[in-house]
Tab-separated table of C-alpha atoms (C1' of nucleotides) in Angstrom:
chain	number	residue	atom	x	y	z
A	1014	MET	CA	-6.534	11.801	-2.905
A	1015	LYS	CA	-6.232	8.030	-2.237
A	1016	ILE	CA	-2.807	6.364	-1.834
A	1017	ALA	CA	-2.692	2.554	-1.588
A	1018	THR	CA	0.149	0.453	-0.391
A	1019	TRP	CA	0.444	-3.187	-1.510
A	1020	ASN	CA	3.320	-5.853	-1.387
A	1021	VAL	CA	2.372	-7.839	-4.431
A	1022	ASN	CA	5.205	-10.534	-4.123
A	1023	SER	CA	6.044	-10.335	-8.009
A	1024	VAL	CA	4.068	-8.093	-9.952
A	1025	ARG	CA	3.856	-10.227	-12.815
A	1026	SER	CA	2.390	-13.154	-10.984
A	1027	ARG	CA	-0.002	-10.856	-9.608
A	1028	LEU	CA	-0.825	-8.770	-12.411
A	1029	GLU	CA	-4.410	-9.701	-12.803
A	1030	HIS	CA	-4.823	-9.192	-9.155
A	1031	VAL	CA	-3.181	-5.668	-9.377
A	1032	THR	CA	-5.234	-4.514	-12.411
A	1033	ASP	CA	-8.647	-5.953	-11.043
A	1034	TRP	CA	-8.024	-4.154	-8.009
A	1035	LEU	CA	-7.317	-0.696	-9.589
A	1036	GLN	CA	-10.433	-1.068	-11.528
A	1037	GLU	CA	-12.544	-1.855	-8.422
A	1038	ASN	CA	-10.388	0.655	-6.190
A	1039	PRO	CA	-9.501	3.789	-8.163
A	1040	VAL	CA	-6.738	5.493	-6.350
A	1041	ASP	CA	-4.430	8.527	-7.255
A	1042	ALA	CA	-1.296	6.404	-6.242
A	1043	LEU	CA	-0.681	2.813	-5.830
A	1044	CYS	CA	2.553	2.145	-4.244
A	1045	LEU	CA	3.893	-1.752	-5.050
A	1046	GLN	CA	6.687	-3.403	-3.388
A	1047	GLU	CA	8.505	-6.686	-4.174
A	1048	THR	CA	7.943	-6.535	-7.890
A	1049	LYS	CA	10.846	-8.734	-8.486
A	1050	VAL	CA	11.577	-7.602	-11.855
A	1051	VAL	CA	13.678	-5.126	-13.941
A	1052	GLU	CA	12.487	-2.049	-15.397
A	1053	GLU	CA	12.566	-3.255	-18.715
A	1054	LEU	CA	10.286	-6.267	-17.916
A	1055	PHE	CA	7.867	-4.597	-16.018
A	1056	PRO	CA	4.333	-5.067	-17.148
A	1057	ARG	CA	3.478	-1.363	-17.770
A	1058	GLU	CA	1.331	-1.952	-20.822
A	1059	ALA	CA	-1.566	-3.604	-18.589
A	1060	ILE	CA	-1.445	-1.002	-16.391
A	1061	GLU	CA	-1.139	2.035	-18.656
A	1062	ALA	CA	-4.016	0.388	-20.394
A	1063	LEU	CA	-6.007	1.349	-17.382
A	1064	GLY	CA	-5.173	4.910	-17.780
A	1065	TYR	CA	-2.254	4.761	-15.193
A	1066	HIS	CA	1.414	6.020	-15.235
A	1067	CYS	CA	4.270	3.716	-14.153
A	1068	TYR	CA	7.221	4.826	-12.239
A	1069	VAL	CA	9.380	1.849	-11.421
A	1070	SER	CA	12.669	1.002	-9.856
A	1071	GLY	CA	13.454	-2.542	-10.234
A	1072	GLN	CA	16.059	-5.389	-10.063
A	1073	LYS	CA	16.024	-9.100	-11.032
A	1074	SER	CA	14.561	-11.740	-8.691
A	1075	TYR	CA	14.276	-9.655	-5.443
A	1076	ASN	CA	12.855	-6.454	-4.116
A	1077	GLY	CA	11.655	-3.638	-6.502
A	1078	VAL	CA	9.307	-0.774	-6.041
A	1079	ALA	CA	6.706	1.166	-8.405
A	1080	ILE	CA	4.183	3.774	-7.981
A	1081	LEU	CA	1.310	3.701	-10.285
A	1082	THR	CA	-0.500	7.151	-10.618
A	1083	LYS	CA	-3.606	8.508	-12.367
A	1084	GLU	CA	-1.819	11.835	-12.912
A	1085	PRO	CA	1.415	12.273	-14.112
A	1086	MET	CA	3.843	12.337	-10.893
A	1087	GLU	CA	6.369	15.126	-10.517
A	1088	ARG	CA	9.966	15.201	-9.425
A	1089	VAL	CA	10.214	11.563	-9.258
A	1090	ASP	CA	13.474	10.314	-7.362
A	1091	VAL	CA	14.664	6.755	-6.898
A	1092	GLY	CA	16.759	5.494	-4.099
A	1093	PHE	CA	18.215	7.252	-0.913
A	1094	GLY	CA	20.733	9.065	-3.108
A	1095	ALA	CA	18.644	11.303	-4.835
A	1096	ILE	CA	18.825	13.312	-1.608
A	1097	VAL	CA	21.498	11.860	0.737
A	1098	GLU	CA	25.086	12.071	0.128
A	1099	ALA	CA	26.871	9.286	-1.581
A	1100	ASP	CA	29.041	8.695	1.353
A	1101	LYS	CA	26.181	8.284	3.668
A	1102	VAL	CA	24.363	5.867	1.093
A	1103	GLY	CA	27.002	3.515	0.720
A	1104	ASP	CA	25.819	0.297	-0.844
A	1105	LEU	CA	22.357	0.746	0.577
A	1106	ASP	CA	20.792	1.776	-2.699
A	1107	THR	CA	21.984	-1.501	-4.249
A	1108	GLN	CA	18.719	-3.256	-3.589
A	1109	LYS	CA	15.739	-1.355	-5.001
A	1110	ARG	CA	13.544	-0.451	-2.280
A	1111	VAL	CA	12.871	3.534	-2.384
A	1112	ILE	CA	11.001	5.328	-5.002
A	1113	SER	CA	9.226	8.725	-4.565
A	1114	GLY	CA	7.361	11.576	-6.376
A	1115	VAL	CA	5.058	14.319	-5.920
A	1116	ILE	CA	1.237	14.476	-6.481
A	1117	LYS	CA	-0.928	17.495	-5.565
A	1118	GLY	CA	1.973	18.878	-3.578
A	1119	VAL	CA	2.408	15.929	-1.464
A	1120	ARG	CA	5.703	14.029	-1.533
A	1121	ILE	CA	4.709	10.302	-1.735
A	1122	VAL	CA	7.749	7.978	-0.372
A	1123	ASN	CA	7.229	4.217	-1.330
A	1124	LEU	CA	9.327	1.833	0.647
A	1125	TYR	CA	10.423	-1.776	0.779
A	1126	VAL	CA	12.202	-2.069	4.181
A	1127	PRO	CA	14.395	-5.213	4.402
A	1128	ASN	CA	12.933	-8.080	5.977
A	1129	GLY	CA	16.103	-8.780	8.368
A	1130	SER	CA	15.754	-12.378	8.178
A	1131	SER	CA	16.341	-13.364	12.004
A	1132	ILE	CA	17.565	-11.436	14.849
A	1133	GLY	CA	21.318	-11.037	15.129
A	1134	SER	CA	21.926	-11.966	11.419
A	1135	GLU	CA	23.660	-10.145	8.855
A	1136	LYS	CA	20.546	-8.935	6.977
A	1137	TYR	CA	19.068	-7.943	10.581
A	1138	GLU	CA	22.070	-5.203	10.725
A	1139	TYR	CA	21.517	-4.420	7.169
A	1140	LYS	CA	17.573	-3.514	8.195
A	1141	LEU	CA	19.026	-1.573	10.953
A	1142	ASN	CA	21.407	0.429	8.936
A	1143	TRP	CA	18.796	0.519	6.253
A	1144	LEU	CA	16.462	2.275	8.776
A	1145	ASN	CA	19.037	4.617	10.195
A	1146	LEU	CA	19.546	5.946	6.569
A	1147	LEU	CA	15.959	6.283	6.068
A	1148	GLY	CA	15.650	8.606	9.152
A	1149	THR	CA	18.469	10.747	7.484
A	1150	TYR	CA	16.809	10.570	4.233
A	1151	LEU	CA	13.331	11.645	5.637
A	1152	LYS	CA	14.920	14.507	7.746
A	1153	THR	CA	16.546	15.946	4.438
A	1154	LEU	CA	13.148	15.675	2.644
A	1155	LEU	CA	11.457	17.337	5.453
A	1156	GLU	CA	13.457	20.555	5.150
A	1157	ASP	CA	12.248	21.252	1.832
A	1158	GLU	CA	9.097	19.574	1.582
A	1159	PRO	CA	6.540	19.508	4.758
A	1160	GLU	CA	3.921	17.533	3.175
A	1161	VAL	CA	5.370	14.065	3.005
A	1162	SER	CA	3.086	10.719	3.209
A	1163	VAL	CA	5.525	7.778	3.562
A	1164	CYS	CA	4.271	4.237	3.016
A	1165	GLY	CA	5.264	0.791	2.229
A	1166	ASP	CA	6.038	-2.762	3.594
A	1167	PHE	CA	7.905	-2.067	6.776
A	1168	ASN	CA	8.545	-5.499	7.996
A	1169	ILE	CA	7.940	-4.108	11.463
A	1170	ALA	CA	4.904	-4.400	13.871
A	1171	PHE	CA	5.415	-1.582	16.088
A	1172	GLU	CA	2.855	-2.696	18.807
A	1173	ASP	CA	1.686	-6.084	20.284
A	1174	LYS	CA	-1.664	-5.345	19.028
A	1175	ASP	CA	-0.556	-5.150	15.675
A	1176	ILE	CA	0.345	-9.130	15.946
A	1177	TYR	CA	-2.215	-11.862	16.210
A	1178	LYS	CA	-0.705	-13.305	19.180
A	1179	GLU	CA	-1.964	-12.349	22.684
A	1180	ASP	CA	-0.469	-9.066	23.913
A	1181	GLY	CA	2.761	-9.418	25.954
A	1182	ASP	CA	3.395	-13.060	24.623
A	1183	LYS	CA	6.906	-13.622	25.114
A	1184	SER	CA	7.807	-15.017	21.696
A	1185	ILE	CA	7.133	-11.565	20.291
A	1186	ALA	CA	10.365	-9.795	21.465
A	1187	LYS	CA	12.069	-12.697	19.863
A	1188	HIS	CA	10.589	-12.503	16.468
A	1189	VAL	CA	11.862	-10.308	13.563
A	1190	MET	CA	9.709	-7.685	12.696
A	1191	SER	CA	8.885	-7.231	16.401
A	1192	SER	CA	11.945	-7.160	18.326
A	1193	PRO	CA	12.621	-4.107	20.595
A	1194	VAL	CA	15.431	-2.809	18.495
A	1195	GLU	CA	13.473	-2.830	15.654
A	1196	ARG	CA	10.493	-1.005	17.068
A	1197	GLU	CA	12.850	1.599	18.659
A	1198	ALA	CA	14.408	2.264	14.978
A	1199	LEU	CA	10.917	2.921	14.031
A	1200	LYS	CA	10.476	5.099	16.892
A	1201	THR	CA	13.851	7.113	16.232
A	1202	HIS	CA	13.805	7.435	12.681
A	1203	ILE	CA	9.825	7.878	12.009
A	1204	PHE	CA	7.834	8.921	15.107
A	1205	ASP	CA	10.385	11.110	16.489
A	1206	GLN	CA	10.469	13.103	13.426
A	1207	GLY	CA	6.664	14.103	13.860
A	1208	PHE	CA	5.297	11.258	11.779
A	1209	ILE	CA	1.901	9.562	12.768
A	1210	ASP	CA	0.704	6.227	11.835
A	1211	ALA	CA	-2.320	6.973	9.929
A	1212	PHE	CA	-4.299	3.913	10.511
A	1213	ARG	CA	-3.941	4.266	14.242
A	1214	LYS	CA	-5.437	7.740	13.925
A	1215	PHE	CA	-8.800	5.879	13.172
A	1216	THR	CA	-8.575	2.389	14.445
A	1217	PRO	CA	-6.837	1.826	17.837
A	1218	GLU	CA	-8.060	-1.717	18.578
A	1219	LYS	CA	-6.260	-4.876	17.916
A	1220	GLY	CA	-7.152	-7.202	14.984
A	1221	HIS	CA	-6.300	-5.626	12.029
A	1222	TYR	CA	-3.719	-6.889	9.981
A	1223	SER	CA	-1.764	-6.348	6.510
A	1224	TRP	CA	0.103	-9.773	5.868
A	1225	TRP	CA	-0.878	-13.187	6.854
A	1226	ASP	CA	1.859	-16.135	6.317
A	1227	TYR	CA	1.360	-18.458	3.489
A	1228	ARG	CA	1.874	-21.405	5.941
A	1229	THR	CA	-0.607	-22.849	8.421
A	1230	ALA	CA	-3.539	-21.684	6.687
A	1231	ALA	CA	-2.733	-18.282	8.574
A	1232	PHE	CA	-5.059	-16.130	6.655
A	1233	ARG	CA	-8.148	-18.514	7.155
A	1234	ARG	CA	-7.225	-18.503	10.821
A	1235	ASP	CA	-6.613	-14.584	10.742
A	1236	ARG	CA	-3.253	-15.192	12.291
A	1237	GLY	CA	-1.843	-11.844	10.680
A	1238	TRP	CA	0.541	-9.012	11.251
A	1239	ARG	CA	0.071	-5.299	10.454
A	1240	ILE	CA	3.418	-4.577	9.015
A	1241	ASP	CA	2.309	-2.332	5.984
A	1242	HIS	CA	1.965	1.242	6.911
A	1243	HIS	CA	1.177	4.801	5.973
A	1244	TYR	CA	3.092	7.771	7.954
A	1245	VAL	CA	2.323	11.127	7.363
A	1246	SER	CA	4.241	14.259	8.381
A	1247	PRO	CA	3.113	16.738	10.740
A	1248	ALA	CA	1.814	19.209	7.880
A	1249	LEU	CA	-0.437	16.314	6.846
A	1250	HIS	CA	-1.876	15.081	10.321
A	1251	ASP	CA	-4.984	16.824	9.784
A	1252	ALA	CA	-5.352	16.044	6.138
A	1253	ALA	CA	-5.538	12.301	7.005
A	1254	ILE	CA	-9.247	11.502	6.710
A	1255	ALA	CA	-9.294	7.654	6.562
A	1256	CYS	CA	-6.935	4.799	6.511
A	1257	THR	CA	-8.302	1.085	5.733
A	1258	ILE	CA	-7.256	-2.330	5.098
A	1259	ASP	CA	-8.664	-4.212	2.001
A	1260	LYS	CA	-8.583	-8.013	2.833
A	1261	THR	CA	-10.207	-8.855	-0.418
A	1262	PRO	CA	-7.148	-9.756	-2.506
A	1263	ARG	CA	-5.619	-11.831	0.251
A	1264	GLY	CA	-8.702	-14.146	-0.140
A	1265	ARG	CA	-8.341	-14.752	-3.932
A	1266	GLU	CA	-6.668	-17.765	-5.487
A	1267	LYS	CA	-2.896	-17.521	-5.623
A	1268	PRO	CA	-2.704	-14.265	-3.726
A	1269	SER	CA	0.007	-12.203	-2.355
A	1270	ASP	CA	0.696	-12.727	1.208
A	1271	HIS	CA	-0.003	-9.068	1.742
A	1272	THR	CA	-2.914	-7.072	1.373
A	1273	PRO	CA	-3.567	-3.232	0.269
A	1274	VAL	CA	-3.621	-0.463	2.831
A	1275	ILE	CA	-5.473	2.636	1.678
A	1276	LEU	CA	-4.795	6.141	3.080
A	1277	GLU	CA	-7.467	9.098	2.074
A	1278	LEU	CA	-5.950	12.686	2.078
A	1279	ASP	CA	-7.854	15.943	2.102
A	1280	ARG	CA	-5.605	17.086	-0.609
B	52	DA	C1'	9.841	-27.290	19.457
B	53	DT	C1'	9.735	-27.256	14.565
B	54	DG	C1'	8.027	-26.276	10.111
B	55	DG	C1'	4.426	-25.497	7.241
B	56	DC	C1'	4.249	-22.085	1.482
B	57	DC	C1'	5.130	-19.296	-2.406
B	58	DT	C1'	8.308	-16.820	-6.400
B	59	DG	C1'	12.219	-16.686	-9.466
B	60	DT	C1'	16.116	-18.934	-10.935
B	61	DT	C1'	21.401	-19.488	-17.220
B	62	DA	C1'	16.330	-23.793	-11.889
B	63	DC	C1'	15.624	-29.683	-11.932
B	64	DA	C1'	17.290	-27.532	-5.360
B	65	DC	C1'	18.297	-23.370	-3.463
B	66	DA	C1'	17.784	-18.408	-1.727
B	67	DG	C1'	14.846	-15.323	0.162
B	68	DG	C1'	10.774	-13.988	1.921
B	69	DA	C1'	8.232	-12.652	7.008
DNA sequence: ATGGCCTGTTACACAGGA
């Protein structure tokens, strides 16, 4: 089974890229982030015409996630509140950033982690609170469903080698997406629960990215960051048999600034 | 050191992204 994650930066602006990519890269599930559209206006006809089912949680203008699947998905859940008590969730489900469902016995979780804007800002605090709740959400999920595959735009580069800059570059710690506090949150809420980064199971070296800034010709100069991830629970460590980045869509006309990352599971 | 580009919006500049 193949699961892909792709922040498309507006599914309506990127519809042709999505349908073209699905035709060339048939996957069991394509997890989209930043769809930027309410459910009623999601372009499901074009996707269903390719034989895919659409599971969508959207809002106007901002955020929004969707999972497109070949086979119907079971037990689809939207938001943290599907599993976590309301008093713990608070207002963290207002922005549409979480959708999940089950395919072939595997719980697929699709996330759009808040960007955080800049270190110390209100949005940065929101990101850290959101990651804390994500930890609770995953812990609760794992109690009932050991085979969990989490993917999405995490807006965090866990190690310096996930960034085009030289390892140890002093600017890294001061940058949102690579500050020590954000990395520690990822460690506490993801890795300490036994999840592993599927991409790093196969590819240890520097130089592999999933996002390139629109500015400064970052893609042409390969000034990228690896911030889109697949994390698999302990019960799936051995099942992860490949994880690759497809840079092709980022090189097209009017691209998303992210490109797809594909996980293959022996399931 | 700064900002550079892109998307959506009761748009005609701004918020938000990363």
